[in-house]
Coordinates of C-alpha atoms in Angstrom, one line a residue:
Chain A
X1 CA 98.6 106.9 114.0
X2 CA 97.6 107.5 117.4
X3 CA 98.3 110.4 120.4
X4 CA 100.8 110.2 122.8
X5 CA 100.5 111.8 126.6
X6 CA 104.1 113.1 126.5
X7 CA 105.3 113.5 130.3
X8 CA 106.7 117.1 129.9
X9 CA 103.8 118.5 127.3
X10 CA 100.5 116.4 127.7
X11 CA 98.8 114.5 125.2
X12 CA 99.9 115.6 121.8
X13 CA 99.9 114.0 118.1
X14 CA 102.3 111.2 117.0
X15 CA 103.8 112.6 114.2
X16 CA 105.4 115.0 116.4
X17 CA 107.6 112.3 118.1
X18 CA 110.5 110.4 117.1
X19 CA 110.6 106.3 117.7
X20 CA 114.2 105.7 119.4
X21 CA 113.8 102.2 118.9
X22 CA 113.6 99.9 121.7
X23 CA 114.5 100.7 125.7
X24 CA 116.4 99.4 128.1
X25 CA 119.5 98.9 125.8
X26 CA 122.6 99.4 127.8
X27 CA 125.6 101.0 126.1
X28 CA 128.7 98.7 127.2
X29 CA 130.8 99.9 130.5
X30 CA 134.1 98.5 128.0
X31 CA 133.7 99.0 124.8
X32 CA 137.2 97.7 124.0
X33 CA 136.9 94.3 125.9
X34 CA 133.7 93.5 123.3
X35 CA 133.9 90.6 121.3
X36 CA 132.4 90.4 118.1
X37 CA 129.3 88.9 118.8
X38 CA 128.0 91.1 121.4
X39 CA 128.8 94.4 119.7
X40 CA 125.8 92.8 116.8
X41 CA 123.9 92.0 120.1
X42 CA 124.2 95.7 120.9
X43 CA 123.9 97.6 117.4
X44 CA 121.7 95.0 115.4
X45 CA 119.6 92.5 117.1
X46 CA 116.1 93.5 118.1
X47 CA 113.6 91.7 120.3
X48 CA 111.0 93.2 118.0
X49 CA 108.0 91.8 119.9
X50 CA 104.3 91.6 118.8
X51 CA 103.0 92.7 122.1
X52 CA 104.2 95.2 125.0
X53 CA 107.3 96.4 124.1
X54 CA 109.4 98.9 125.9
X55 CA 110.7 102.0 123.8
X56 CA 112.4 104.6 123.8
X57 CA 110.3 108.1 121.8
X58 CA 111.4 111.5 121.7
X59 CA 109.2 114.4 121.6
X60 CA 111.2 115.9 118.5
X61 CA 108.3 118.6 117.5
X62 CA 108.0 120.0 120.9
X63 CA 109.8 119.8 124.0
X64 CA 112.8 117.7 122.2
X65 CA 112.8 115.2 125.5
X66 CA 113.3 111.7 125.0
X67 CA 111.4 109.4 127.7
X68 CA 110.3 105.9 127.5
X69 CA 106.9 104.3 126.7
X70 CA 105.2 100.6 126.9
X71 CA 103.2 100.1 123.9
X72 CA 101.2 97.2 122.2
X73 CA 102.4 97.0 119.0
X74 CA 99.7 94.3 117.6
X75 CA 97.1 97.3 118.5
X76 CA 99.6 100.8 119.2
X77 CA 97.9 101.2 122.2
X78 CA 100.0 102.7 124.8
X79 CA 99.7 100.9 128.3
X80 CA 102.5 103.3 130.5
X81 CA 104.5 106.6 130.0
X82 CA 107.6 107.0 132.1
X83 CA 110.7 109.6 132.1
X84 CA 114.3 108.4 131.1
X85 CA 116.4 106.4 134.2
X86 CA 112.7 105.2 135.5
X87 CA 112.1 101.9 136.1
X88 CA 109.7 99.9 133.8
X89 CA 106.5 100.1 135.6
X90 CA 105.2 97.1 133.5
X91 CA 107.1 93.9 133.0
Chain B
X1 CA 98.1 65.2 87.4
X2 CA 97.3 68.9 87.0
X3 CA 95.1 69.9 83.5
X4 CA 97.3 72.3 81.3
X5 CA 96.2 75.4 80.9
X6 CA 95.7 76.5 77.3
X7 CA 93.0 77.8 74.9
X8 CA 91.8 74.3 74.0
X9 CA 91.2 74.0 77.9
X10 CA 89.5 77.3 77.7
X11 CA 87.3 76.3 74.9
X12 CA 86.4 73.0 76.4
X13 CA 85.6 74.5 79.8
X14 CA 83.4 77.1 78.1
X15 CA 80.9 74.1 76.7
X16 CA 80.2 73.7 80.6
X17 CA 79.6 77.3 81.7
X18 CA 83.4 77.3 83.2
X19 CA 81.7 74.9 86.2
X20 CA 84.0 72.5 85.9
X21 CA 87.5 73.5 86.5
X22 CA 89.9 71.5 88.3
X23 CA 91.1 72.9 91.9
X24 CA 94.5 74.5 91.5
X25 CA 95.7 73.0 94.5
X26 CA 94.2 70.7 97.4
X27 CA 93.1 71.4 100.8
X28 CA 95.4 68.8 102.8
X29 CA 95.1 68.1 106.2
X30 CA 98.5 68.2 107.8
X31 CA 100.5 64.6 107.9
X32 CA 102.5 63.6 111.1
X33 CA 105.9 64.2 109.4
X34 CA 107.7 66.0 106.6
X35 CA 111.4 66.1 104.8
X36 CA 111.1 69.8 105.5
X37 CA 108.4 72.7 106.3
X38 CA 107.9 76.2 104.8
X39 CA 106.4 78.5 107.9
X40 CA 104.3 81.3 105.7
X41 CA 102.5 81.0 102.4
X42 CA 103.7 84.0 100.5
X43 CA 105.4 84.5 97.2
X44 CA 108.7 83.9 98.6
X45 CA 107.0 80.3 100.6
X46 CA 105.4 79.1 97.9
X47 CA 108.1 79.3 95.7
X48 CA 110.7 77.9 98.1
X49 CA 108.4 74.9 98.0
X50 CA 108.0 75.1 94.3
X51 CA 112.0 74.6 94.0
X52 CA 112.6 72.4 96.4
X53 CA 110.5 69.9 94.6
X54 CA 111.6 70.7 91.6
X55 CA 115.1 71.1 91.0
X56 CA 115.6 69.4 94.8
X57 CA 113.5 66.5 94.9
X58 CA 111.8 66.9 97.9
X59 CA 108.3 66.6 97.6
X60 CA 107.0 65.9 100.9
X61 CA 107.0 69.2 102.0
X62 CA 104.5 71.2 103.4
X63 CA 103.7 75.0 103.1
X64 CA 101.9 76.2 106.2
X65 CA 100.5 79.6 106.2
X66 CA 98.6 81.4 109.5
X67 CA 96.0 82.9 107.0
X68 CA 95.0 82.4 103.7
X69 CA 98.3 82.3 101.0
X70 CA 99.4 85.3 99.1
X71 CA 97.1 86.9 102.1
X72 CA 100.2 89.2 103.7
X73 CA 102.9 91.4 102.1
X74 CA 102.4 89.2 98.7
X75 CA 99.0 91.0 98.3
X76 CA 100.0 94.4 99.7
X77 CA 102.6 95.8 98.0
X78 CA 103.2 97.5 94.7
X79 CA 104.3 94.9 92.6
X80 CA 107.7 96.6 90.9
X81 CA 110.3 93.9 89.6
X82 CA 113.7 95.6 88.8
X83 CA 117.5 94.9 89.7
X84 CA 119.3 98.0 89.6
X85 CA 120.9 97.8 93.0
X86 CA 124.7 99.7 93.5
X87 CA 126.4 96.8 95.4
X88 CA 127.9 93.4 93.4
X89 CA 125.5 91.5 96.0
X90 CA 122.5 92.7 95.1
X91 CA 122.8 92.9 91.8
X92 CA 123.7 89.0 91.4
X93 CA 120.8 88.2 93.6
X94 CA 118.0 90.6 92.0
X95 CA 119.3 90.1 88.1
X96 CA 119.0 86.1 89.6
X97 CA 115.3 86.7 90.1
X98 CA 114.1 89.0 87.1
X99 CA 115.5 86.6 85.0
X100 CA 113.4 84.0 86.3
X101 CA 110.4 86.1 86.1
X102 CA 111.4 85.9 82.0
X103 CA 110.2 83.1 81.7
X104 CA 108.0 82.4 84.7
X105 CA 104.3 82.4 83.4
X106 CA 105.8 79.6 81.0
X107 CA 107.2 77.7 83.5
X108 CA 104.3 77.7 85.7
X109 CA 101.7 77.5 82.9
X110 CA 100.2 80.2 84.9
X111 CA 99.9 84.0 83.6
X112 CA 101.5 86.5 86.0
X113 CA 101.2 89.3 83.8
X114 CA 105.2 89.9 84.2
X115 CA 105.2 93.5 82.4
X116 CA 108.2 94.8 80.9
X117 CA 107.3 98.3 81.1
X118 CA 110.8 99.7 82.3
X119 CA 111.2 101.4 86.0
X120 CA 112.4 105.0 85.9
X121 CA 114.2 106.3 88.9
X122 CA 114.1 110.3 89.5
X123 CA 117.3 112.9 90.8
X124 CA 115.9 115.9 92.9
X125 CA 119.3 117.3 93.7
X126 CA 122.2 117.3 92.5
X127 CA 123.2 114.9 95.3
X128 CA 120.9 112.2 93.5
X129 CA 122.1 112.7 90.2
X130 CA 125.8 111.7 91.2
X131 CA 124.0 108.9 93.5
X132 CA 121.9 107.9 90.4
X133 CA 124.5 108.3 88.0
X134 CA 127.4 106.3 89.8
X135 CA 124.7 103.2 90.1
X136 CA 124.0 103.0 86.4
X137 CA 127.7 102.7 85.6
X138 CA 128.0 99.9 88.6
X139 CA 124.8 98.1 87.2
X140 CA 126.1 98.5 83.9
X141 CA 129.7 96.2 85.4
X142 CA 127.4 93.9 86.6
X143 CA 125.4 93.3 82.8
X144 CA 122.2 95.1 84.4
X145 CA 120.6 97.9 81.5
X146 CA 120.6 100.9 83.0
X147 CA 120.3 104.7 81.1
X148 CA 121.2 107.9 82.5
X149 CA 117.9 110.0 81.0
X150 CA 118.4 113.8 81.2
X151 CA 115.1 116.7 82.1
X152 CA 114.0 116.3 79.0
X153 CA 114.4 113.0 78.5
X154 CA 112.8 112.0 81.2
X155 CA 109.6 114.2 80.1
X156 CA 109.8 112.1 76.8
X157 CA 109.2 108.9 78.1
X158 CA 106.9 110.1 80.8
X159 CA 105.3 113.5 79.8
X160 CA 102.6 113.8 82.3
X161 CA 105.7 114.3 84.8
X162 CA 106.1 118.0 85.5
X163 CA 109.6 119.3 84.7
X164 CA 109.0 122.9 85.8
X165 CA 112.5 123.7 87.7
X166 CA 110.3 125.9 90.0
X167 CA 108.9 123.5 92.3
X168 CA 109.8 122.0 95.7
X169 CA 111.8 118.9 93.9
X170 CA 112.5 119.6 90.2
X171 CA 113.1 116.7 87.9
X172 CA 116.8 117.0 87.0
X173 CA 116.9 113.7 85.3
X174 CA 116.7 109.8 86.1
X175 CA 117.8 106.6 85.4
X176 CA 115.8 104.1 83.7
X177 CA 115.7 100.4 83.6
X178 CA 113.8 99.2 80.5
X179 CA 113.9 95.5 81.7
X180 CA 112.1 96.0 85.1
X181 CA 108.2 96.6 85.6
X182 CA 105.3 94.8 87.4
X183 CA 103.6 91.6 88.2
X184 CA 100.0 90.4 89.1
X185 CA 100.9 89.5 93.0
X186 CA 98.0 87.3 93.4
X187 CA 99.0 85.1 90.1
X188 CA 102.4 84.4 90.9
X189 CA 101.4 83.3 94.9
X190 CA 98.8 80.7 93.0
X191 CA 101.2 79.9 90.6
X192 CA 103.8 78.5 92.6
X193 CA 100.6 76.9 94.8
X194 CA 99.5 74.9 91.9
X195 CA 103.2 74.4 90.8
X196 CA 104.5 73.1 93.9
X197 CA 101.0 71.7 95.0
X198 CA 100.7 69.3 91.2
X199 CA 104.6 67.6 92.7
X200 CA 102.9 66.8 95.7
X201 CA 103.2 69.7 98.1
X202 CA 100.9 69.9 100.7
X203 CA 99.8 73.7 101.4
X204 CA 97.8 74.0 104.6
X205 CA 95.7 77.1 105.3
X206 CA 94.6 78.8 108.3
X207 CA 97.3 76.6 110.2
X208 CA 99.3 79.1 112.5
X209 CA 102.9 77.8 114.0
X210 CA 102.6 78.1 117.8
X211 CA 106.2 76.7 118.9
X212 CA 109.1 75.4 117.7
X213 CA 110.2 72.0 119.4
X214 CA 113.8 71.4 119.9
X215 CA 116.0 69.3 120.7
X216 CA 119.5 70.8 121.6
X217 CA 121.0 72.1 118.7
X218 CA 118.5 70.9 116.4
X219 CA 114.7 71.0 115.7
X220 CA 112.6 68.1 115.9
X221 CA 108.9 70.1 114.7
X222 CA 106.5 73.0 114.8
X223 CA 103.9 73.3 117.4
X224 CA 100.2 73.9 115.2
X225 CA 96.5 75.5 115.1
X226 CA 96.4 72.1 113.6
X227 CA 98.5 69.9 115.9
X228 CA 101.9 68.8 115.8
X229 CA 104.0 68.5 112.4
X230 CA 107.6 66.0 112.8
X231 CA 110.0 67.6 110.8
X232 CA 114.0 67.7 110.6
X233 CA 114.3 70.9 108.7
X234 CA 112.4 74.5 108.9
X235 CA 112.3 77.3 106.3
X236 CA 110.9 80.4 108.4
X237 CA 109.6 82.5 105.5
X238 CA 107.4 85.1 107.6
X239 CA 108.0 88.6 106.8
X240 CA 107.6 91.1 109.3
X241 CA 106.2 88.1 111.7
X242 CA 109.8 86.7 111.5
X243 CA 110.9 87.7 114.8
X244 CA 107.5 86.3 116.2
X245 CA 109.1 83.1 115.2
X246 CA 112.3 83.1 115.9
X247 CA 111.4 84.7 119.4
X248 CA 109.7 80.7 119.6
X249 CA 113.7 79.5 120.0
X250 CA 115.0 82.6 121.6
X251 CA 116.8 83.8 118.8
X252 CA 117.1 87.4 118.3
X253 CA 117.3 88.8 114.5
X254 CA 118.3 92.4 113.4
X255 CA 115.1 92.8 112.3
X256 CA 112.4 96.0 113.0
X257 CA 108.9 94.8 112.1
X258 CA 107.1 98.5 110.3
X259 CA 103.2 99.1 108.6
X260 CA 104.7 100.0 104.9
X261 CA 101.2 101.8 103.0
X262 CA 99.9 101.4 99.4
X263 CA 96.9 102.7 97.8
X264 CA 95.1 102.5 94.8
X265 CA 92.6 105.0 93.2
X266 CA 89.7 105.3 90.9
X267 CA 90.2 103.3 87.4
X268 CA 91.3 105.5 84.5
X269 CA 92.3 105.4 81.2
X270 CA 95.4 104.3 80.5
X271 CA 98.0 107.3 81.5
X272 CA 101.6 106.4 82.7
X273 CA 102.9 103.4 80.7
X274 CA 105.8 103.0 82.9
X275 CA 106.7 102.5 86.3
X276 CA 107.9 105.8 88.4
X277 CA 109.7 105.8 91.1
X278 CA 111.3 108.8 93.5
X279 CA 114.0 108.4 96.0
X280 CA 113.8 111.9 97.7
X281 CA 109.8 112.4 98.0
X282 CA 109.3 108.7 98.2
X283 CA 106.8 107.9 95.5
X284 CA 106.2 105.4 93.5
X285 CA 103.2 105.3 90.8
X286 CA 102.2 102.8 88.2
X287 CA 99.4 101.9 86.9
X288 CA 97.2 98.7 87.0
X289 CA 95.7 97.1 84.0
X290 CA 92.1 97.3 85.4
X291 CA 93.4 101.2 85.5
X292 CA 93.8 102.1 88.8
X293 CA 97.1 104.0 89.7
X294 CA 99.0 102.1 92.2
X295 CA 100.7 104.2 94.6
X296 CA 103.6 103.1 96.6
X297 CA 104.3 105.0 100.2
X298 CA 106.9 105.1 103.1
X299 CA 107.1 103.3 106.1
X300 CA 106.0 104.2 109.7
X301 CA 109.0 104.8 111.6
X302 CA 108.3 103.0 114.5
X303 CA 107.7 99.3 115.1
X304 CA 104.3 98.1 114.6
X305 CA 102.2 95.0 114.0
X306 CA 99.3 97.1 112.7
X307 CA 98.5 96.3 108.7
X308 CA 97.3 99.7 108.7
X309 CA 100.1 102.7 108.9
X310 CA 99.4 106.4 109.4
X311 CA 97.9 109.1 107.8
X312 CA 100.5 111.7 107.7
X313 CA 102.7 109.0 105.6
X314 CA 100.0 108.9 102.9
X315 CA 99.4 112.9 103.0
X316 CA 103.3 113.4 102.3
X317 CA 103.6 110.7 99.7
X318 CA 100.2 112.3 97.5
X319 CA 101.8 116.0 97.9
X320 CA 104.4 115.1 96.4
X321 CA 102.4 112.7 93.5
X322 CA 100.8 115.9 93.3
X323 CA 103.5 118.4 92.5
X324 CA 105.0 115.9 90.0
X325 CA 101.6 115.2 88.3
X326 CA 99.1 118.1 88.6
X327 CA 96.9 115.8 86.4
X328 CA 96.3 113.8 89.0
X329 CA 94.7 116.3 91.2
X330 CA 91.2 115.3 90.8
X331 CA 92.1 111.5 91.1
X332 CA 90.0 109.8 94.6
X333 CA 91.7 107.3 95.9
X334 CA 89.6 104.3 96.4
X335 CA 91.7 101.8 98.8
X336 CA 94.8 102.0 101.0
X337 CA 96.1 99.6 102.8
X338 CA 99.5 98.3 105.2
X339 CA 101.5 95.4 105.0
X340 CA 104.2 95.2 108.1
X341 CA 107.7 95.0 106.2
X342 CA 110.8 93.7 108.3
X343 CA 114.0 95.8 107.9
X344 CA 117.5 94.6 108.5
X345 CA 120.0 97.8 109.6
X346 CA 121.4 97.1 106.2
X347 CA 118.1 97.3 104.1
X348 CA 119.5 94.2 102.5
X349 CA 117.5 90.8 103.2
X350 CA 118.9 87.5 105.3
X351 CA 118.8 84.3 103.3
X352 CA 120.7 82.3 106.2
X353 CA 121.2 78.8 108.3
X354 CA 120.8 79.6 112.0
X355 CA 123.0 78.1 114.8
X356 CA 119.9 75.9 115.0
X357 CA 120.3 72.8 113.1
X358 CA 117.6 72.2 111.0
X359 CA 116.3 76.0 111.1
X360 CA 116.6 78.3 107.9
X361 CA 115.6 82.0 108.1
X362 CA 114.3 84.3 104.5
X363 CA 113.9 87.5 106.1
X364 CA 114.4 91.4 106.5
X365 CA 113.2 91.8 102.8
X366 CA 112.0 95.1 104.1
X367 CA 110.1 97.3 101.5
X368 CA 111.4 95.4 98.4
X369 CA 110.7 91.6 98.7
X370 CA 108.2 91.3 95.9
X371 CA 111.0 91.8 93.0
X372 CA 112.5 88.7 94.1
X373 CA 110.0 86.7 94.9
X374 CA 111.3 84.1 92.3
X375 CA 115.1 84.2 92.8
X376 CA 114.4 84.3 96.6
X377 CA 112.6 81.1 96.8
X378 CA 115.1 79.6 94.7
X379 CA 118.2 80.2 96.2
X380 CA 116.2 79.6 99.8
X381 CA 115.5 76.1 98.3
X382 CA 119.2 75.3 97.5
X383 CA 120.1 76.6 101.0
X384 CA 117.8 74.0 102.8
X385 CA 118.3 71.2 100.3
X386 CA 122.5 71.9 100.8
X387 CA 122.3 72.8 104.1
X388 CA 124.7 75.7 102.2
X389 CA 124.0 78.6 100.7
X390 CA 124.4 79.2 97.0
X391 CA 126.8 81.6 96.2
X392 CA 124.5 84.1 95.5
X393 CA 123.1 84.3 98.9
X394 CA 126.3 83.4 100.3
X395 CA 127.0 87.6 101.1
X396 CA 123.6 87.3 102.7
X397 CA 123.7 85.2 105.9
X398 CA 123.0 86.1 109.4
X399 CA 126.9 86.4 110.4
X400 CA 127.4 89.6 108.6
X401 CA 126.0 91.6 111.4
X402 CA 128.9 90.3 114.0
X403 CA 131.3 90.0 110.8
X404 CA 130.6 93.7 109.8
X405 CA 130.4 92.7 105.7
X406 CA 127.2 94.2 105.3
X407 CA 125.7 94.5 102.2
X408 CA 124.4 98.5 102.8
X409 CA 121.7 99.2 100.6
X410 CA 120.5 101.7 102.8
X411 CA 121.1 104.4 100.2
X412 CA 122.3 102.6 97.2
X413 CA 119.3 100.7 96.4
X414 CA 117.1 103.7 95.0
X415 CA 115.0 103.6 97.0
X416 CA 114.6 105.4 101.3
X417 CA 113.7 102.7 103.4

């Protein structure tokens, strides 16, 4: 449990965001010319790190906009908030 | 050789004011080299170790665990053994393990307090009662007991349930499993410790695995708190720190690492003989045998590492303990805590070989591990000992996700994950 500064409302309550899982996942340019393998690299396979990770919320009890974030999961302590097509500003 | 435990035993170590028991397992220091090693002393570690010497002959083996064993999800969750799952799968693999836990405290010479008190599923909707309905007939194919109990039934086996049809979910029915029930968690972690530990097992504590070392396509050891440990074969049995680990070799698992919350309250007198469990509110009560009720939550639904979880997830889950048992109102919770569960997309778990020779993954149990705890470490074993799966775990390998056969227990297996 913990607040989040969304960039379009201010600082507001988790549980009125959505988790999107994490960032920076690019949806294939050719989906057709896939092979098996990286389609489960796509849908399935997760860094999942214990650390900074880069994520994707949405802010589904208020302004409904989805934008990015760079939280600590070992604590949930958020280190950067940054709109969608942004660059990461952490590594 | 390990003293049996028995009443004579008892007796005897009551003449010395109980000072004199033998230690249930040692406190090795790591060797240079093992046949194989277990990364994470839970339920499921210990017993893969407990197999493996036993029906595989490989005793030296070690267990290394980052904390204390039975410290992580073994000790946090809510203890409910049952098999009714929808898919042919998961019934073979759960039925595998609850019939293990028959006989378990014999086998091990240790009590676990297996409890055969039944699990009772409940419909809200008539949504759940098809749901519920169509999964006893399946576990009924697969020679699993399952009963279809109707409203009133279901107040007959539980009455402190309330069946009014004029609240938020009304009871209109449930499915009941007489064969299912609980465990004492801590018992059946030191169980299989002093089990696996009497043929020779080494289980090292407050040893945490820093780095895989490789060579090419196979793994030569484990980087340690404790130094380095040669081995040819790795069983990574970590729970929601299984990505950690297989980060170590750059191997990415469909896995989402969540806080899953439990609590217990005050001790009472004995009040619901039975486990209940709810699909749509997501609730889950039992009750100990020191009297607490044990109260089962959701999960957080974002990734976390914290063993704590939020508020809001316990708030939900005791409004709707509450509308379903006004008796509890006045109940104070006494403890509540997290455990951090890994979920696969299928809510089924990954008993696999890796590309990696040498490297064996028991993960993405999620929310449900605890149930099969026993069958889990045995099938595990056969899988490192074989360099094969058995084929009950055979469905459950890593390759499904780039195959597309998963095993999707995402709403079948009574439960919301």
């Amino acid at each position: 449990m913990f607040l989040i500064n969304c960039p379009y409302c201010g600082e507001r309550d988790q549980s009125e965001f959505t988790a999107g899982g994490e960032a920076h996942i690019v949806r294939p340019k050719q989906p057709t010319e896939l092979s098996d393998d990286q389609w489960a690299e796509f849908l399935f396979m997760r860094k999942n790190i214990k650390g900074v990770q880069l994520e994707r919320w949405n802010h589904a009890h208020g302004c409904r906009k989805w934008f990015n974030m760079a939280r600590d999961t070992s604590n949930d302590r958020i280190h950067a908030v940054y709109k969608m097509g942004e660059k990461p500003p952490i590594k | 050789m390990k003293n049996k435990y028995s009443i004579f035993s008892l007796i005897k170590n009551a003449f010395s004011y109980h000072e004199n028991w033998q230690r249930a397992w040692r406190d090795p220091e790591p060797k240079n080299e093992y046949d194989a090693v277990i990364i994470g002393g839970g339920g499921h570690g210990l017993a893969t170790a407990y197999y493996l010497a036993k029906k595989h002959n490989m005793s030296n083996i070690a267990v290394v665990e980052k904390g204390w064993i039975g410290g992580g999800n073994t000790g946090r969750n809510t203890t409910i053994i049952r098999s009714n799952y929808l898919w042919d799968a998961s019934a073979g693999l759960y039925d595998h393990a609850l019939k293990i836990w028959e006989g378990l405290s014999q086998e091990l010479n240790y009590n676990v307090m297996f409890s055969q008190r039944g699990v009772m599923n409940l419909a809200h909707n008539l949504q759940d009662v098809r749901d519920l309905k169509r999964r006893t007939h399946a576990n009924r194919l697969n020679n699993i007991d399952a009963v279809w109990l109707n409203t009133e039934e279901v107040k007959k086996f539980c009455p402190i349930i309330n069946t009014s049809q004029d609240i938020r979910y009304p009871v209109l029915g449930g499915t009941l499993q007489r064969r299912a029930g609980t465990a004492r968690h801590d018992a059946v972690a030191w169980g299989y410790a002093r089990g696996a530990d009497a043929m020779g097992v080494d289980i090292i504590q407050n040893c945490e695995v820093k780095g895989i070392k490789r060579n090419g396509d196979s793994v030569e050891g484990i980087e340690t708190t404790k130094g380095f440990i040669k081995t040819k074969k790795i069983g990574v049995v970590a729970a929601g720190h299984s990505s950690v680990i297989a980060n170590m070799v750059d191997l990415k698992l469909p896995l989402e690492s969540k806080p899953l919350q439990a609590l217990v309250s005050e001790p009472v007198k004995p009040i619901i003989d039975t486990v209940v469990m709810s699909n749509a509110v997501h609730a889950y009560v039992s009750q100990s045998d020191k009297g607490e009720l044990v109260i089962g939550a959701g999960t957080d639904a974002y990734v976390s590492y914290t063993q704590r979880g939020s508020h809001d997830v316990v708030e939900g889950t005791l409004k709707a303990i509450l509308e379903l048992y006004p008796i509890f109102s006045r109940m104070k919770m006494l403890r509540q805590w997290g455990g951090i569960v890994d979920i696969c997309p299928d809510a089924s778990p990954i008993i696999s070989k890796t590309h990696i020779k040498g490297l064996y993954f028991n993960c993405g149990w999620g929310t449900g591990g605890f149930k099969a705890t026993p069958g889990s470490g045995d099938l595990f074993a056969h899988t490192i000992a074989n360099d094969e799966p058995h084929k009950l775990n055979a469905d459950f390998n890593i390759n499904r996700f780039v195959s597309g056969d998963l095993v999707d227990e995402h709403g079948a297996a009574a439960v919301a994950h």
